[in-house]
Coordinates of C-alpha atoms in Angstrom, one line a residue:
M1 CA 41.4 22.3 -11.9
D2 CA 38.6 24.8 -12.4
T3 CA 39.2 24.8 -16.1
G4 CA 38.8 21.1 -16.3
I5 CA 35.4 21.2 -14.6
K6 CA 34.2 24.0 -16.8
D7 CA 35.0 21.8 -19.8
I8 CA 32.5 19.0 -18.8
V9 CA 29.5 20.9 -17.6
R10 CA 26.3 20.9 -19.7
P11 CA 23.0 22.7 -19.5
V12 CA 20.2 21.0 -17.5
D13 CA 17.9 20.0 -20.3
A14 CA 16.5 16.8 -21.8
A15 CA 18.9 16.7 -24.8
S16 CA 21.9 17.0 -22.4
V17 CA 20.5 14.4 -20.1
L18 CA 19.8 11.8 -22.8
G19 CA 23.2 12.6 -24.3
L20 CA 24.9 11.2 -21.2
L21 CA 23.2 7.8 -21.7
P22 CA 23.8 5.0 -24.1
S23 CA 20.1 4.7 -24.9
R24 CA 16.8 6.1 -23.8
P25 CA 16.0 4.4 -20.4
R26 CA 12.6 3.1 -19.5
L27 CA 13.0 4.7 -16.1
L28 CA 14.9 7.9 -15.9
A29 CA 15.3 8.9 -12.2
L30 CA 16.0 12.4 -11.1
G31 CA 16.8 12.7 -7.4
E32 CA 16.7 15.6 -5.0
P33 CA 18.8 16.0 -1.8
T34 CA 16.0 17.6 0.2
H35 CA 12.2 17.9 0.1
G36 CA 10.0 20.9 0.0
E37 CA 12.1 23.3 -2.2
D38 CA 10.1 24.4 -5.3
L39 CA 13.1 25.4 -7.3
L40 CA 14.2 21.8 -7.4
L41 CA 10.7 20.9 -8.6
D42 CA 10.9 23.6 -11.2
V43 CA 13.9 21.9 -12.6
R44 CA 12.0 18.6 -12.7
N45 CA 9.0 20.2 -14.4
A46 CA 11.2 21.8 -17.1
V47 CA 13.0 18.5 -17.9
F48 CA 9.8 16.5 -17.9
R49 CA 8.1 18.9 -20.4
Q50 CA 11.2 18.6 -22.7
L51 CA 11.2 14.8 -22.4
V52 CA 7.6 14.7 -23.4
E53 CA 8.1 17.1 -26.4
Q54 CA 11.4 15.7 -27.6
A55 CA 11.8 12.1 -26.5
G56 CA 8.4 10.5 -26.2
Y57 CA 8.1 10.3 -22.4
R58 CA 4.5 10.0 -21.2
T59 CA 4.6 9.5 -17.5
V60 CA 6.0 11.3 -14.5
A61 CA 6.1 9.4 -11.2
I62 CA 6.8 11.1 -7.9
E63 CA 7.5 10.1 -4.3
S64 CA 3.9 10.3 -3.2
D65 CA 1.1 7.9 -2.3
C66 CA 0.4 5.5 -5.2
L67 CA -3.4 5.4 -4.4
R68 CA -3.8 9.1 -4.0
G69 CA -1.9 9.6 -7.2
R70 CA -4.9 8.1 -9.1
V71 CA -6.9 11.2 -8.2
V72 CA -4.3 13.4 -10.0
D73 CA -4.1 11.0 -13.0
A74 CA -7.9 11.1 -13.4
Y75 CA -7.8 14.9 -13.4
V76 CA -5.0 15.3 -15.9
T77 CA -6.3 12.6 -18.3
S78 CA -10.1 13.2 -18.2
G79 CA -10.7 16.4 -16.2
T80 CA -12.3 14.5 -13.3
G81 CA -12.7 16.9 -10.4
T82 CA -10.9 20.2 -10.2
L83 CA -7.3 21.3 -9.9
D84 CA -7.9 22.2 -6.2
E85 CA -9.3 18.8 -5.5
A86 CA -6.4 17.1 -7.3
M87 CA -3.9 19.0 -5.2
E88 CA -5.8 18.4 -1.9
R89 CA -6.6 14.7 -2.4
G90 CA -4.0 13.5 -4.8
F91 CA -0.7 13.9 -2.9
S92 CA 0.8 12.6 0.4
H93 CA 3.7 14.0 2.5
G94 CA 2.2 17.5 2.2
F95 CA 3.4 17.7 -1.4
G96 CA 0.0 19.0 -2.6
A97 CA 0.8 22.4 -1.1
S98 CA 3.7 23.0 -3.5
A99 CA 3.2 25.6 -6.1
A100 CA 5.6 23.7 -8.4
N101 CA 3.6 20.5 -8.1
R102 CA 0.4 22.5 -8.8
E103 CA 2.1 23.9 -11.9
L104 CA 3.1 20.4 -13.1
V105 CA -0.5 19.2 -12.7
R106 CA -1.9 22.3 -14.4
W107 CA 0.5 21.9 -17.4
M108 CA -0.3 18.2 -17.7
R109 CA -4.1 18.9 -17.9
A110 CA -3.6 21.6 -20.5
H111 CA -1.3 19.4 -22.5
N112 CA -3.8 16.5 -22.5
D113 CA -6.9 18.6 -23.4
G114 CA -8.1 17.4 -26.8
R115 CA -5.5 14.7 -27.2
P116 CA -6.4 11.0 -27.6
P117 CA -5.4 8.7 -24.7
A118 CA -2.4 7.3 -26.5
E119 CA -0.9 10.8 -26.7
Q120 CA -1.7 11.9 -23.2
V121 CA 0.8 12.3 -20.4
R122 CA 0.1 10.4 -17.1
F123 CA 0.8 11.0 -13.5
A124 CA 1.6 8.4 -10.8
G125 CA 2.6 8.3 -7.2
F126 CA 4.9 5.4 -6.5
D127 CA 5.3 5.5 -2.8
G128 CA 3.1 3.3 -0.6
P129 CA 0.4 4.8 1.6
L130 CA 3.1 5.4 4.3
E131 CA 4.4 8.2 6.4
I132 CA 7.5 8.2 8.6
T133 CA 5.2 7.9 11.6
G134 CA 3.3 4.9 10.3
A135 CA 1.2 3.2 7.6
A136 CA -2.3 3.5 6.4
S137 CA -5.1 0.9 6.9
P138 CA -5.1 -1.7 4.1
R139 CA -8.9 -1.3 3.8
R140 CA -9.1 0.8 0.6
A141 CA -6.7 -1.4 -1.4
L142 CA -8.0 -4.7 -0.1
I143 CA -11.7 -3.9 -0.6
A144 CA -11.0 -2.4 -4.0
L145 CA -9.2 -5.6 -5.1
H146 CA -12.1 -7.7 -3.8
D147 CA -14.7 -5.6 -5.5
Y148 CA -12.8 -5.8 -8.8
L149 CA -12.7 -9.6 -8.7
A150 CA -16.3 -10.0 -7.4
A151 CA -17.6 -7.8 -10.3
R152 CA -15.8 -9.9 -12.9
I153 CA -15.6 -13.5 -11.8
G154 CA -18.4 -13.7 -9.2
P155 CA -18.3 -15.1 -5.7
R156 CA -17.7 -18.8 -6.4
L157 CA -13.8 -18.5 -6.6
L158 CA -13.4 -15.8 -4.0
P159 CA -11.7 -16.9 -0.7
C160 CA -13.9 -14.6 1.4
T161 CA -16.8 -12.1 1.3
A162 CA -16.6 -8.3 1.5
G163 CA -18.3 -8.6 4.9
E164 CA -15.6 -10.9 6.2
L165 CA -12.9 -8.4 5.1
D166 CA -14.8 -5.6 6.9
R167 CA -15.0 -7.6 10.1
L168 CA -11.4 -8.5 10.1
L169 CA -10.3 -5.0 9.2
G170 CA -12.3 -3.5 12.1
D171 CA -11.8 0.2 13.0
D172 CA -9.2 1.9 10.8
G173 CA -7.9 3.7 13.9
R174 CA -6.3 0.4 14.9
W175 CA -4.1 0.5 11.8
T176 CA -3.1 4.1 12.2
E177 CA -2.2 4.0 15.9
P178 CA 0.3 6.8 16.3
D179 CA 2.4 5.1 19.0
A180 CA 2.9 1.9 17.0
M181 CA 6.1 3.0 15.3
L182 CA 7.9 3.4 18.6
D183 CA 6.1 0.7 20.5
P184 CA 5.6 -2.6 18.6
A185 CA 3.1 -3.8 21.2
R186 CA 0.7 -1.0 20.0
S187 CA 0.6 -2.3 16.4
V188 CA -2.3 -4.3 15.1
G189 CA 0.0 -6.1 12.7
G190 CA 0.6 -9.0 15.0
S191 CA -3.0 -9.8 15.7
A192 CA -4.9 -12.9 14.5
E193 CA -7.1 -10.7 12.3
A194 CA -4.1 -9.2 10.6
G195 CA -2.6 -12.6 10.0
R196 CA -5.8 -13.9 8.5
L197 CA -6.0 -10.8 6.3
R198 CA -2.5 -11.4 5.0
L199 CA -3.5 -14.9 3.9
L200 CA -6.7 -13.6 2.2
A201 CA -4.8 -10.8 0.4
D202 CA -2.2 -13.3 -0.9
D203 CA -5.1 -15.5 -2.1
L204 CA -6.9 -12.6 -3.8
V205 CA -3.7 -11.5 -5.6
S206 CA -3.1 -15.1 -6.7
L207 CA -6.7 -15.3 -8.0
L208 CA -6.1 -12.1 -10.0
D209 CA -3.0 -13.6 -11.6
E210 CA -4.8 -16.9 -12.3
Q211 CA -7.7 -15.2 -14.0
T212 CA -5.6 -12.8 -16.1
P213 CA -6.8 -14.1 -19.6
S214 CA -10.5 -13.8 -18.8
L215 CA -10.0 -10.5 -16.9
L216 CA -8.1 -8.9 -19.9
A217 CA -10.7 -10.2 -22.3
A218 CA -13.6 -8.7 -20.4
G219 CA -14.5 -5.0 -20.7
P220 CA -13.4 -2.7 -18.0
R221 CA -16.9 -2.9 -16.3
D222 CA -18.0 -6.3 -17.4
G223 CA -19.4 -8.5 -14.7
G224 CA -21.0 -5.8 -12.6
G225 CA -19.9 -2.7 -10.8
S226 CA -21.6 0.7 -10.7
R227 CA -20.5 4.3 -10.6
G228 CA -21.1 4.3 -6.9
S229 CA -19.2 1.1 -6.1
R230 CA -16.5 1.2 -3.4
E231 CA -13.9 0.5 -6.1
D232 CA -14.5 3.8 -7.9
R233 CA -15.7 6.3 -5.3
D234 CA -12.2 7.4 -4.4
G235 CA -10.9 9.2 -7.5
G236 CA -13.4 8.0 -10.1
D237 CA -11.4 4.8 -10.8
D238 CA -13.7 3.0 -13.2
R239 CA -14.7 6.3 -14.8
D240 CA -11.2 6.9 -16.0
A241 CA -10.4 3.2 -16.9
R242 CA -10.2 3.2 -20.7
D243 CA -10.0 -0.5 -21.3
S244 CA -9.8 -3.8 -19.5
R245 CA -6.0 -3.7 -19.3
E246 CA -6.1 -0.5 -17.4
A247 CA -8.6 -1.9 -15.0
W248 CA -6.5 -5.0 -14.5
E249 CA -3.4 -2.9 -14.0
R250 CA -5.2 -0.9 -11.4
A251 CA -6.3 -4.1 -9.6
R252 CA -2.7 -5.2 -9.6
L253 CA -1.8 -1.9 -7.9
Y254 CA -4.4 -2.5 -5.3
G255 CA -3.0 -6.0 -4.8
R256 CA 0.6 -4.8 -4.4
T257 CA -0.5 -2.1 -2.0
A258 CA -2.7 -4.4 0.2
T259 CA -0.1 -7.1 0.5
G260 CA 2.7 -4.6 1.1
L261 CA 0.8 -2.7 3.8
L262 CA -0.2 -5.9 5.6
L263 CA 3.5 -7.1 5.6
Y264 CA 4.6 -3.6 6.8
H265 CA 2.1 -3.7 9.7
S266 CA 3.3 -7.2 10.5
W267 CA 6.9 -5.9 10.9
T268 CA 5.7 -2.8 12.8
A269 CA 4.5 -5.3 15.4
D270 CA 7.8 -7.1 15.5
A271 CA 10.2 -6.3 18.4
S272 CA 13.4 -7.9 17.0
E273 CA 16.5 -6.0 16.0
A274 CA 15.6 -6.6 12.3
R275 CA 12.4 -4.4 12.6
M276 CA 13.6 -1.0 11.3
G277 CA 15.8 -2.5 8.6
R278 CA 12.8 -4.5 7.3
L279 CA 10.4 -1.6 7.5
L280 CA 12.8 0.6 5.5
G281 CA 13.4 -2.1 3.0
L282 CA 9.7 -2.9 2.6
R283 CA 8.9 0.7 1.8
D284 CA 11.5 0.8 -0.9
R285 CA 10.5 -2.6 -2.2
M286 CA 6.9 -1.3 -2.6
M287 CA 8.3 1.7 -4.5
A288 CA 10.3 -0.5 -6.7
D289 CA 7.4 -2.8 -7.6
N290 CA 5.3 0.3 -8.5
L291 CA 8.1 1.6 -10.7
L292 CA 8.6 -1.7 -12.5
A293 CA 4.8 -1.8 -13.2
L294 CA 4.9 1.8 -14.6
A295 CA 7.9 0.9 -16.8
T296 CA 5.7 -1.4 -18.8
R297 CA 3.6 1.5 -20.2
G298 CA 6.6 3.4 -21.7
P299 CA 9.4 5.7 -20.6
V300 CA 8.9 7.3 -17.2
L301 CA 10.6 10.2 -15.5
V302 CA 10.9 9.4 -11.8
H303 CA 11.4 12.0 -9.1
A304 CA 12.2 11.3 -5.5
H305 CA 14.8 11.8 -2.8
N306 CA 18.3 10.8 -3.9
A307 CA 18.3 8.2 -1.1
H308 CA 15.3 6.3 -2.7
L309 CA 17.0 6.2 -6.2
Q310 CA 20.6 5.4 -5.5
R311 CA 22.3 2.1 -6.5
P312 CA 24.6 1.6 -3.4
R313 CA 23.2 0.0 -0.3
S314 CA 21.4 2.5 2.0
T315 CA 22.5 3.0 5.6
M316 CA 21.1 5.0 8.5
R317 CA 21.8 5.2 12.2
M318 CA 18.6 5.0 14.3
W319 CA 17.8 4.8 18.0
Q320 CA 18.5 1.1 18.1
G321 CA 21.7 1.3 16.0
P322 CA 22.7 1.2 12.3
V323 CA 20.4 -0.3 9.8
E324 CA 21.0 -1.2 6.1
W325 CA 18.6 -1.9 3.2
W326 CA 18.4 -1.6 -0.6
S327 CA 16.7 1.4 -2.1
A328 CA 14.0 1.3 -4.8
G329 CA 16.6 2.5 -7.3
A330 CA 19.0 -0.3 -6.4
L331 CA 16.2 -2.9 -6.7
V332 CA 15.0 -1.5 -10.1
S333 CA 18.5 -1.2 -11.4
A334 CA 19.2 -4.8 -10.6
R335 CA 16.2 -5.8 -12.7
L336 CA 16.4 -3.3 -15.6
G337 CA 20.2 -2.8 -16.1
E338 CA 20.8 0.1 -18.5
E339 CA 17.1 0.7 -18.9
Y340 CA 17.3 2.4 -15.5
A341 CA 19.3 5.6 -15.2
F342 CA 19.8 7.8 -12.2
L343 CA 20.8 11.5 -12.0
A344 CA 21.5 12.7 -8.5
T345 CA 20.9 16.3 -7.6
A346 CA 23.3 18.3 -5.4
L347 CA 23.0 21.9 -4.3
G348 CA 25.1 24.8 -2.9
T349 CA 23.1 26.7 -0.4
I350 CA 19.7 26.7 1.4
R351 CA 20.4 29.7 3.5
H352 CA 16.9 29.8 5.1
Q353 CA 17.7 26.3 6.5
G354 CA 21.2 27.2 7.6
V355 CA 23.0 25.6 4.7
E356 CA 25.6 28.1 3.7
T357 CA 28.3 28.2 1.0
P358 CA 29.9 24.7 0.7
P359 CA 33.6 24.2 1.6
P360 CA 35.7 24.5 -1.6
D361 CA 37.2 21.0 -1.2
T362 CA 33.8 19.3 -1.4
L363 CA 31.9 18.2 -4.5
E364 CA 29.4 21.0 -4.0
G365 CA 32.2 23.5 -3.3
L366 CA 33.9 22.7 -6.6
L367 CA 30.6 23.1 -8.5
Y368 CA 29.7 26.2 -6.6
A369 CA 32.7 28.0 -7.9
L370 CA 31.3 27.7 -11.5
P371 CA 29.3 30.7 -12.9
Q372 CA 26.2 28.7 -13.8
D373 CA 23.2 28.8 -11.5
R374 CA 22.5 25.2 -12.5
C375 CA 24.4 22.7 -14.5
L376 CA 24.7 19.0 -15.4
V377 CA 27.9 16.9 -15.2
G378 CA 28.4 13.4 -16.5
P379 CA 29.3 10.2 -14.6
G380 CA 32.6 9.9 -12.9
W381 CA 33.5 13.6 -13.4
P382 CA 35.6 14.2 -10.3
A383 CA 38.0 11.3 -11.1
T384 CA 38.3 12.3 -14.8
V385 CA 39.1 15.9 -13.9
L386 CA 40.7 15.8 -10.5
G387 CA 42.1 12.2 -10.2
D388 CA 42.5 10.7 -6.7
P389 CA 41.6 11.3 -4.0
L390 CA 37.9 12.0 -4.2
P391 CA 36.7 15.4 -2.9
A392 CA 35.9 15.6 0.8
P393 CA 32.4 14.7 1.9
R394 CA 30.2 17.7 2.9
V395 CA 28.7 17.8 6.3
S396 CA 25.1 19.1 6.5
P397 CA 24.2 21.5 9.3
W398 CA 20.5 20.7 8.8
F399 CA 18.9 17.2 9.2
G400 CA 16.6 17.8 6.2
Y401 CA 19.4 18.0 3.6
A402 CA 21.7 15.1 2.6
P403 CA 24.8 16.1 0.6
L404 CA 26.0 13.9 -2.3
D405 CA 28.3 11.2 -1.1
P406 CA 31.6 11.3 -3.1
G407 CA 31.8 7.5 -2.7
H408 CA 28.5 7.1 -4.7
L409 CA 29.7 9.0 -7.8
A410 CA 30.7 5.9 -9.6
D411 CA 27.1 4.6 -9.4
V412 CA 25.3 7.7 -10.8
D413 CA 24.7 8.4 -14.5
G414 CA 25.1 12.1 -14.0
A415 CA 24.6 14.9 -11.5
V416 CA 22.5 18.0 -11.6
F417 CA 23.8 20.9 -9.5
V418 CA 21.7 23.8 -8.3
K419 CA 23.7 26.7 -6.9
D420 CA 21.4 28.5 -4.5
V421 CA 17.9 27.5 -3.4
P422 CA 15.8 30.6 -2.4
D423 CA 13.2 30.8 0.3
R424 CA 9.8 30.6 -1.3
R425 CA 7.8 30.0 1.9

C-alpha cells in the first residue's frame, strides 16, 4: 500500500502541477484547509513565482476584498503608496498582517519594476467587501460607478444624481450594524431606501453595458474627472488606469460589487428559512463573478479556502439547521469546464491548534507516512492505489481546520499535502 502511494507523489512545483492537467487552465485554483498559516502561503508564493516565470501566469487572486485589492495592485504595478500602506489598506480578513502575504507583495513590486505593463504581474482580491459578521456599505462601489459614468457620458442619461445616492445611502453605520447578522430586523436591507438603491444600481449597471462602445473608445479620463475625485481617492484608481478598457473593467467591478452588496443586505433583512443559504450562496456568486472577469485578462492563480473552490455542493450546519449552496469554484467550473482546475490542500498537523498526527486510515494519515514534508498527488489517487473503500474521513478537533473530504476526491484535479504546519505566531 505504502509503496503504491510513493510511486505517484510529485514535488510541489509549477511543472508538476501543470503536468497533471490536459492544458493550461485560465483559472488554476489552489485551496487551503485553514486560514492564517504562513507556511501554506509560502507554498502558494513559490508556485506563483514559478507559474509566472515558466508558464506565463500574470495574476494572483486571493480570498480578500476586491475593492481593497486595488490598493495592492496599484502598489505592485506603479509603486503607488508604500508597502506598509498596501498591507494595511489592501487586504481584508486580517490578511494584511501575514508575513507571507507581505513577501508576495514585495516580490511582485520588485518583479514589475522597470517592466512594461504587458509584462507585469497583477494582484486581485476576489471576495466581496464581506466579513462573517456582516457586509460593508455599498457607498464606495455605488458612488464610484456613478462618478465614472457621469464623467464620461454626462448627466442626461443617468437615472439619479450623486446627491440622491448620498441621501438614500445615509449614515454608513446603518449598513454595518453589528447585530444585523443575527437579527434580520436590525438590517437596513429591507428599507425603502435600500430598495430604491437596488433599482438605481441595476439601472447604472445597465447603462454601463449599453454605453460600452463609447466608453471603450474614450480615454481613461475623457469626459471629466480629476485626481481628487471620489472615484480615485481610495487607492489612486484613475492614476493606475492605463487605458480606457482598464477603467471600464474597474467600473464593471464597482457595478458587480454595488449590486451584490445591495442584494446581500436585502437577504440579511429576510427572516425566512432561506436566509443563510442565500447569503452564503450570494457571497460565493460574487466571488465567481470576479474570478470570471479576471479570467479574461489571462491565466490566473487563485488562492482561497478549499470550501470556496470545490466543485461539489457545499453544506454547513448552522443554528437554524443545515444549509446548502454552490461554491465559487463550482460556479466557475460550470462555466469554464477544463479551463478551471482545482488543487485542494491537505495537511498533517497544526499542533499549536490541537491538530495532532492524523489517524493512519485517513487520507492525511496515508500521506503523513511518506517521508516528504510536502508533496503533490494526482486526481483519484486513493482509488487507483488503494481501491475501495475510500479512506476514513478525518475528524478535526479544531473548528478552524477542515480536513479533506474523501468523497470529494473525484472532483479535484490534484492535492497538495503539507506534513507539519509550525507555529509562526
